[in-house]
mmCIF file with all atom_site columns, C-alpha atoms in Angstrom:
data_model
loop_
_atom_site.group_PDB
_atom_site.id
_atom_site.type_symbol
_atom_site.label_atom_id
_atom_site.label_alt_id
_atom_site.label_comp_id
_atom_site.label_asym_id
_atom_site.label_entity_id
_atom_site.label_seq_id
_atom_site.pdbx_PDB_ins_code
_atom_site.Cartn_x
_atom_site.Cartn_y
_atom_site.Cartn_z
_atom_site.occupancy
_atom_site.B_iso_or_equiv
_atom_site.pdbx_formal_charge
_atom_site.auth_seq_id
_atom_site.auth_comp_id
_atom_site.auth_asym_id
_atom_site.auth_atom_id
_atom_site.pdbx_PDB_model_num
ATOM 1   C CA . MET A 1 1   ? 79.681  94.759  126.745 1.00 62.00 ? 1433 MET A CA 1
ATOM 2   C CA . THR A 1 2   ? 81.603  98.122  128.392 1.00 68.00 ? 1434 THR A CA 1
ATOM 3   C CA . GLN A 1 3   ? 82.144  100.926 127.146 1.00 67.00 ? 1435 GLN A CA 1
ATOM 4   C CA . GLN A 1 4   ? 85.336  100.593 125.332 1.00 69.00 ? 1436 GLN A CA 1
ATOM 5   C CA . GLU A 1 5   ? 83.963  97.516  123.747 1.00 64.00 ? 1437 GLU A CA 1
ATOM 6   C CA . LYS A 1 6   ? 81.016  99.471  122.026 1.00 76.00 ? 1438 LYS A CA 1
ATOM 7   C CA . GLN A 1 7   ? 83.597  102.206 121.106 1.00 91.00 ? 1439 GLN A CA 1
ATOM 8   C CA . HIS A 1 8   ? 84.317  102.462 117.280 1.00 92.00 ? 1440 HIS A CA 1
ATOM 9   C CA . LEU A 1 9   ? 87.574  102.281 116.001 1.00 95.00 ? 1441 LEU A CA 1
ATOM 10  C CA . SER A 1 10  ? 86.574  103.721 112.958 1.00 96.00 ? 1442 SER A CA 1
ATOM 11  C CA . GLU A 1 11  ? 83.173  103.933 111.259 1.00 96.00 ? 1443 GLU A CA 1
ATOM 12  C CA . HIS A 1 12  ? 81.898  100.535 110.573 1.00 96.00 ? 1444 HIS A CA 1
ATOM 13  C CA . PHE A 1 13  ? 84.732  98.483  113.180 1.00 97.00 ? 1445 PHE A CA 1
ATOM 14  C CA . THR A 1 14  ? 84.125  98.492  116.847 1.00 96.00 ? 1446 THR A CA 1
ATOM 15  C CA . PHE A 1 15  ? 87.009  97.838  120.027 1.00 96.00 ? 1447 PHE A CA 1
ATOM 16  C CA . TYR A 1 16  ? 85.007  94.588  120.458 1.00 95.00 ? 1448 TYR A CA 1
ATOM 17  C CA . GLU A 1 17  ? 84.620  93.369  116.562 1.00 95.00 ? 1449 GLU A CA 1
ATOM 18  C CA . MET A 1 18  ? 89.060  93.528  116.409 1.00 97.00 ? 1450 MET A CA 1
ATOM 19  C CA . THR A 1 19  ? 90.020  92.443  120.057 1.00 97.00 ? 1451 THR A CA 1
ATOM 20  C CA . ARG A 1 20  ? 86.960  89.933  120.767 1.00 94.00 ? 1452 ARG A CA 1
ATOM 21  C CA . SER A 1 21  ? 88.418  86.000  121.238 1.00 94.00 ? 1453 SER A CA 1
ATOM 22  C CA . GLY A 1 22  ? 86.808  82.931  121.351 1.00 93.00 ? 1454 GLY A CA 1
ATOM 23  C CA . THR A 1 23  ? 89.853  81.180  122.696 1.00 94.00 ? 1455 THR A CA 1
ATOM 24  C CA . ALA A 1 24  ? 90.680  84.103  125.354 1.00 94.00 ? 1456 ALA A CA 1
ATOM 25  C CA . THR A 1 25  ? 86.917  83.610  126.584 1.00 94.00 ? 1457 THR A CA 1
ATOM 26  C CA . ASP A 1 26  ? 87.716  80.082  126.801 1.00 95.00 ? 1458 ASP A CA 1
ATOM 27  C CA . HIS A 1 27  ? 90.458  79.902  128.665 1.00 96.00 ? 1459 HIS A CA 1
ATOM 28  C CA . ASP A 1 28  ? 89.588  83.382  130.859 1.00 95.00 ? 1460 ASP A CA 1
ATOM 29  C CA . LEU A 1 29  ? 92.304  85.339  129.388 1.00 95.00 ? 1461 LEU A CA 1
ATOM 30  C CA . PRO A 1 30  ? 91.846  89.287  129.188 1.00 93.00 ? 1462 PRO A CA 1
ATOM 31  C CA . ASN A 1 31  ? 92.564  90.059  125.387 1.00 95.00 ? 1463 ASN A CA 1
ATOM 32  C CA . LEU A 1 32  ? 92.948  94.032  125.803 1.00 95.00 ? 1464 LEU A CA 1
ATOM 33  C CA . PRO A 1 33  ? 95.426  95.969  123.901 1.00 96.00 ? 1465 PRO A CA 1
ATOM 34  C CA . ASN A 1 34  ? 97.816  98.443  125.300 1.00 96.00 ? 1466 ASN A CA 1
ATOM 35  C CA . LEU A 1 35  ? 97.214  102.569 123.616 1.00 96.00 ? 1467 LEU A CA 1
ATOM 36  C CA . GLN A 1 36  ? 99.526  101.737 121.241 1.00 97.00 ? 1468 GLN A CA 1
ATOM 37  C CA . GLN A 1 37  ? 98.172  98.259  119.621 1.00 97.00 ? 1469 GLN A CA 1
ATOM 38  C CA . GLU A 1 38  ? 94.357  99.905  119.925 1.00 96.00 ? 1470 GLU A CA 1
ATOM 39  C CA . GLN A 1 39  ? 96.133  102.944 117.688 1.00 97.00 ? 1471 GLN A CA 1
ATOM 40  C CA . ALA A 1 40  ? 97.446  100.301 115.323 1.00 98.00 ? 1472 ALA A CA 1
ATOM 41  C CA . LEU A 1 41  ? 93.960  98.439  115.274 1.00 98.00 ? 1473 LEU A CA 1
ATOM 42  C CA . ARG A 1 42  ? 92.315  102.024 114.392 1.00 98.00 ? 1474 ARG A CA 1
ATOM 43  C CA . ASP A 1 43  ? 94.880  102.948 111.460 1.00 98.00 ? 1475 ASP A CA 1
ATOM 44  C CA . LEU A 1 44  ? 94.668  99.473  110.846 1.00 98.00 ? 1476 LEU A CA 1
ATOM 45  C CA . ALA A 1 45  ? 90.679  100.300 109.990 1.00 98.00 ? 1477 ALA A CA 1
ATOM 46  C CA . LEU A 1 46  ? 91.139  103.380 108.488 1.00 98.00 ? 1478 LEU A CA 1
ATOM 47  C CA . HIS A 1 47  ? 93.374  102.323 105.671 1.00 98.00 ? 1479 HIS A CA 1
ATOM 48  C CA . VAL A 1 48  ? 92.544  98.661  104.956 1.00 98.00 ? 1480 VAL A CA 1
ATOM 49  C CA . LEU A 1 49  ? 89.081  97.884  106.614 1.00 98.00 ? 1481 LEU A CA 1
ATOM 50  C CA . GLU A 1 50  ? 87.010  100.712 105.496 1.00 98.00 ? 1482 GLU A CA 1
ATOM 51  C CA . PRO A 1 51  ? 88.374  100.933 101.967 1.00 98.00 ? 1483 PRO A CA 1
ATOM 52  C CA . LEU A 1 52  ? 87.262  97.092  102.025 1.00 98.00 ? 1484 LEU A CA 1
ATOM 53  C CA . ARG A 1 53  ? 84.255  97.629  103.309 1.00 97.00 ? 1485 ARG A CA 1
ATOM 54  C CA . ARG A 1 54  ? 83.155  100.707 101.092 1.00 97.00 ? 1486 ARG A CA 1
ATOM 55  C CA . ARG A 1 55  ? 84.038  98.439  98.055  1.00 97.00 ? 1487 ARG A CA 1
ATOM 56  C CA . PHE A 1 56  ? 82.367  95.053  98.729  1.00 97.00 ? 1488 PHE A CA 1
ATOM 57  C CA . GLY A 1 57  ? 79.877  95.927  101.839 1.00 96.00 ? 1489 GLY A CA 1
ATOM 58  C CA . PRO A 1 58  ? 79.777  94.196  105.397 1.00 96.00 ? 1490 PRO A CA 1
ATOM 59  C CA . ILE A 1 59  ? 82.895  92.062  106.295 1.00 96.00 ? 1491 ILE A CA 1
ATOM 60  C CA . VAL A 1 60  ? 83.678  90.088  109.144 1.00 96.00 ? 1492 VAL A CA 1
ATOM 61  C CA . ILE A 1 61  ? 86.621  89.829  110.891 1.00 97.00 ? 1493 ILE A CA 1
ATOM 62  C CA . SER A 1 62  ? 87.462  86.774  112.690 1.00 95.00 ? 1494 SER A CA 1
ATOM 63  C CA . SER A 1 63  ? 90.910  87.867  114.210 1.00 96.00 ? 1495 SER A CA 1
ATOM 64  C CA . GLY A 1 64  ? 91.942  91.289  115.059 1.00 97.00 ? 1496 GLY A CA 1
ATOM 65  C CA . TYR A 1 65  ? 94.403  91.757  118.268 1.00 98.00 ? 1497 TYR A CA 1
ATOM 66  C CA . ARG A 1 66  ? 95.543  89.136  120.411 1.00 98.00 ? 1498 ARG A CA 1
ATOM 67  C CA . SER A 1 67  ? 97.785  89.129  123.298 1.00 97.00 ? 1499 SER A CA 1
ATOM 68  C CA . PRO A 1 68  ? 100.926 86.522  123.156 1.00 97.00 ? 1500 PRO A CA 1
ATOM 69  C CA . LYS A 1 69  ? 99.121  84.045  125.103 1.00 96.00 ? 1501 LYS A CA 1
ATOM 70  C CA . VAL A 1 70  ? 96.166  84.283  123.068 1.00 97.00 ? 1502 VAL A CA 1
ATOM 71  C CA . ASN A 1 71  ? 98.217  84.309  119.745 1.00 97.00 ? 1503 ASN A CA 1
ATOM 72  C CA . ARG A 1 72  ? 100.609 81.039  121.707 1.00 96.00 ? 1504 ARG A CA 1
ATOM 73  C CA . LEU A 1 73  ? 97.264  78.708  122.146 1.00 96.00 ? 1505 LEU A CA 1
ATOM 74  C CA . VAL A 1 74  ? 95.599  79.516  118.423 1.00 95.00 ? 1506 VAL A CA 1
ATOM 75  C CA . GLY A 1 75  ? 99.033  78.656  116.983 1.00 93.00 ? 1507 GLY A CA 1
ATOM 76  C CA . GLY A 1 76  ? 99.824  82.584  116.161 1.00 92.00 ? 1508 GLY A CA 1
ATOM 77  C CA . VAL A 1 77  ? 103.605 82.524  114.845 1.00 92.00 ? 1509 VAL A CA 1
ATOM 78  C CA . SER A 1 78  ? 105.525 84.225  117.236 1.00 91.00 ? 1510 SER A CA 1
ATOM 79  C CA . GLY A 1 79  ? 105.752 87.834  116.947 1.00 92.00 ? 1511 GLY A CA 1
ATOM 80  C CA . SER A 1 80  ? 102.577 87.780  114.676 1.00 96.00 ? 1512 SER A CA 1
ATOM 81  C CA . GLN A 1 81  ? 101.469 91.703  113.775 1.00 98.00 ? 1513 GLN A CA 1
ATOM 82  C CA . HIS A 1 82  ? 98.482  90.344  115.891 1.00 98.00 ? 1514 HIS A CA 1
ATOM 83  C CA . THR A 1 83  ? 99.603  90.802  118.667 1.00 98.00 ? 1515 THR A CA 1
ATOM 84  C CA . ARG A 1 84  ? 100.516 94.714  117.740 1.00 98.00 ? 1516 ARG A CA 1
ATOM 85  C CA . GLY A 1 85  ? 97.466  95.550  116.361 1.00 98.00 ? 1517 GLY A CA 1
ATOM 86  C CA . GLU A 1 86  ? 98.105  95.240  113.081 1.00 98.00 ? 1518 GLU A CA 1
ATOM 87  C CA . ALA A 1 87  ? 96.693  92.480  111.250 1.00 98.00 ? 1519 ALA A CA 1
ATOM 88  C CA . ALA A 1 88  ? 92.996  91.354  110.813 1.00 98.00 ? 1520 ALA A CA 1
ATOM 89  C CA . ASP A 1 89  ? 91.538  88.071  109.378 1.00 97.00 ? 1521 ASP A CA 1
ATOM 90  C CA . ILE A 1 90  ? 88.833  88.713  107.293 1.00 97.00 ? 1522 ILE A CA 1
ATOM 91  C CA . VAL A 1 91  ? 86.417  85.905  106.543 1.00 96.00 ? 1523 VAL A CA 1
ATOM 92  C CA . ILE A 1 92  ? 85.610  84.610  103.234 1.00 94.00 ? 1524 ILE A CA 1
ATOM 93  C CA . ASN A 1 93  ? 82.403  82.580  102.281 1.00 87.00 ? 1525 ASN A CA 1
ATOM 94  C CA . HIS A 1 94  ? 82.940  82.513  98.549  1.00 89.00 ? 1526 HIS A CA 1
ATOM 95  C CA . LEU A 1 95  ? 86.395  82.103  97.188  1.00 89.00 ? 1527 LEU A CA 1
ATOM 96  C CA . GLU A 1 96  ? 85.715  84.205  93.952  1.00 92.00 ? 1528 GLU A CA 1
ATOM 97  C CA . ARG A 1 97  ? 84.294  87.433  96.258  1.00 94.00 ? 1529 ARG A CA 1
ATOM 98  C CA . GLY A 1 98  ? 87.911  86.433  98.450  1.00 94.00 ? 1530 GLY A CA 1
ATOM 99  C CA . MET A 1 99  ? 89.589  86.354  95.290  1.00 94.00 ? 1531 MET A CA 1
ATOM 100 C CA . ARG A 1 100 ? 88.089  89.915  94.259  1.00 97.00 ? 1532 ARG A CA 1
ATOM 101 C CA . MET A 1 101 ? 88.935  91.248  97.819  1.00 97.00 ? 1533 MET A CA 1
ATOM 102 C CA . TYR A 1 102 ? 92.326  90.078  97.634  1.00 97.00 ? 1534 TYR A CA 1
ATOM 103 C CA . ASP A 1 103 ? 92.851  91.824  94.530  1.00 97.00 ? 1535 ASP A CA 1
ATOM 104 C CA . PHE A 1 104 ? 91.376  94.743  95.608  1.00 98.00 ? 1536 PHE A CA 1
ATOM 105 C CA . ILE A 1 105 ? 93.714  95.457  98.544  1.00 98.00 ? 1537 ILE A CA 1
ATOM 106 C CA . ARG A 1 106 ? 96.595  94.192  96.377  1.00 98.00 ? 1538 ARG A CA 1
ATOM 107 C CA . ARG A 1 107 ? 96.007  96.654  93.445  1.00 98.00 ? 1539 ARG A CA 1
ATOM 108 C CA . HIS A 1 108 ? 94.498  100.139 95.743  1.00 98.00 ? 1540 HIS A CA 1
ATOM 109 C CA . LEU A 1 109 ? 95.559  99.768  99.339  1.00 98.00 ? 1541 LEU A CA 1
ATOM 110 C CA . ASP A 1 110 ? 98.661  100.223 101.286 1.00 98.00 ? 1542 ASP A CA 1
ATOM 111 C CA . PHE A 1 111 ? 99.566  97.182  103.310 1.00 98.00 ? 1543 PHE A CA 1
ATOM 112 C CA . ASP A 1 112 ? 102.211 95.122  104.885 1.00 98.00 ? 1544 ASP A CA 1
ATOM 113 C CA . GLN A 1 113 ? 101.217 91.496  104.201 1.00 97.00 ? 1545 GLN A CA 1
ATOM 114 C CA . LEU A 1 114 ? 98.210  89.686  102.348 1.00 98.00 ? 1546 LEU A CA 1
ATOM 115 C CA . ILE A 1 115 ? 97.976  85.914  102.664 1.00 95.00 ? 1547 ILE A CA 1
ATOM 116 C CA . PHE A 1 116 ? 95.072  83.410  101.539 1.00 92.00 ? 1548 PHE A CA 1
ATOM 117 C CA . GLU A 1 117 ? 94.641  81.739  104.227 1.00 88.00 ? 1549 GLU A CA 1
ATOM 118 C CA . PRO A 1 118 ? 95.482  78.139  105.337 1.00 75.00 ? 1550 PRO A CA 1
ATOM 119 C CA . ILE A 1 119 ? 98.397  78.707  103.274 1.00 79.00 ? 1551 ILE A CA 1
ATOM 120 C CA . GLY A 1 120 ? 98.508  75.887  100.359 1.00 77.00 ? 1552 GLY A CA 1
ATOM 121 C CA . SER A 1 121 ? 94.871  75.275  100.656 1.00 77.00 ? 1553 SER A CA 1
ATOM 122 C CA . SER A 1 122 ? 92.736  74.595  97.871  1.00 77.00 ? 1554 SER A CA 1
ATOM 123 C CA . ASP A 1 123 ? 89.962  76.234  100.040 1.00 79.00 ? 1555 ASP A CA 1
ATOM 124 C CA . PRO A 1 124 ? 91.186  79.134  101.656 1.00 80.00 ? 1556 PRO A CA 1
ATOM 125 C CA . ARG A 1 125 ? 89.025  80.537  104.320 1.00 92.00 ? 1557 ARG A CA 1
ATOM 126 C CA . TRP A 1 126 ? 90.147  83.652  105.225 1.00 94.00 ? 1558 TRP A CA 1
ATOM 127 C CA . ILE A 1 127 ? 92.819  86.516  104.202 1.00 97.00 ? 1559 ILE A CA 1
ATOM 128 C CA . HIS A 1 128 ? 95.290  87.627  106.559 1.00 97.00 ? 1560 HIS A CA 1
ATOM 129 C CA . VAL A 1 129 ? 95.724  91.491  106.251 1.00 98.00 ? 1561 VAL A CA 1
ATOM 130 C CA . SER A 1 130 ? 98.279  93.652  108.112 1.00 98.00 ? 1562 SER A CA 1
ATOM 131 C CA . PHE A 1 131 ? 99.077  97.304  108.068 1.00 98.00 ? 1563 PHE A CA 1
ATOM 132 C CA . THR A 1 132 ? 101.736 99.227  110.057 1.00 97.00 ? 1564 THR A CA 1
ATOM 133 C CA . THR A 1 133 ? 103.087 102.940 110.611 1.00 95.00 ? 1565 THR A CA 1
ATOM 134 C CA . ARG A 1 134 ? 106.354 101.696 112.357 1.00 93.00 ? 1566 ARG A CA 1
ATOM 135 C CA . ARG A 1 135 ? 107.876 101.655 109.246 1.00 95.00 ? 1567 ARG A CA 1
ATOM 136 C CA . LYS A 1 136 ? 106.988 101.606 105.012 1.00 97.00 ? 1568 LYS A CA 1
ATOM 137 C CA . ASN A 1 137 ? 104.746 98.671  104.455 1.00 97.00 ? 1569 ASN A CA 1
ATOM 138 C CA . ARG A 1 138 ? 106.082 95.684  102.394 1.00 96.00 ? 1570 ARG A CA 1
ATOM 139 C CA . HIS A 1 139 ? 103.137 94.433  99.911  1.00 97.00 ? 1571 HIS A CA 1
ATOM 140 C CA . HIS A 1 140 ? 104.200 90.814  100.870 1.00 97.00 ? 1572 HIS A CA 1
ATOM 141 C CA . CYS A 1 141 ? 101.723 88.871  98.941  1.00 96.00 ? 1573 CYS A CA 1
ATOM 142 C CA . LEU A 1 142 ? 101.436 84.937  99.668  1.00 88.00 ? 1574 LEU A CA 1
#
């Protein structure tokens, strides 16, 4: 693991954790953010992920930053906030815990988007959350 990958973006979240991608590895693609995208990941970790971790304990990020190529390969929407380092997908193992996490973010944190995914599923598997400093966060929930 490189020094950059070992770097902490916040107390509990590492650069590696927020940029790792099985799809990138499988396709031998780089998945490295530029400095602006790295700062966005840091802001997301500080303003959303750390407060969530303090409240609920360790959380697992399944997807953070995605290069545009990686985003296309995983079926992400064009212009996804993942490609700007502004979004993370949080694994939920139990629906009840996921609902408590979703509600905590919605009620107590500043965020741009908050989505149970896959959308429309009776058994959501992750929470997509985003945070931006480019404009006022919309607090958009699905």
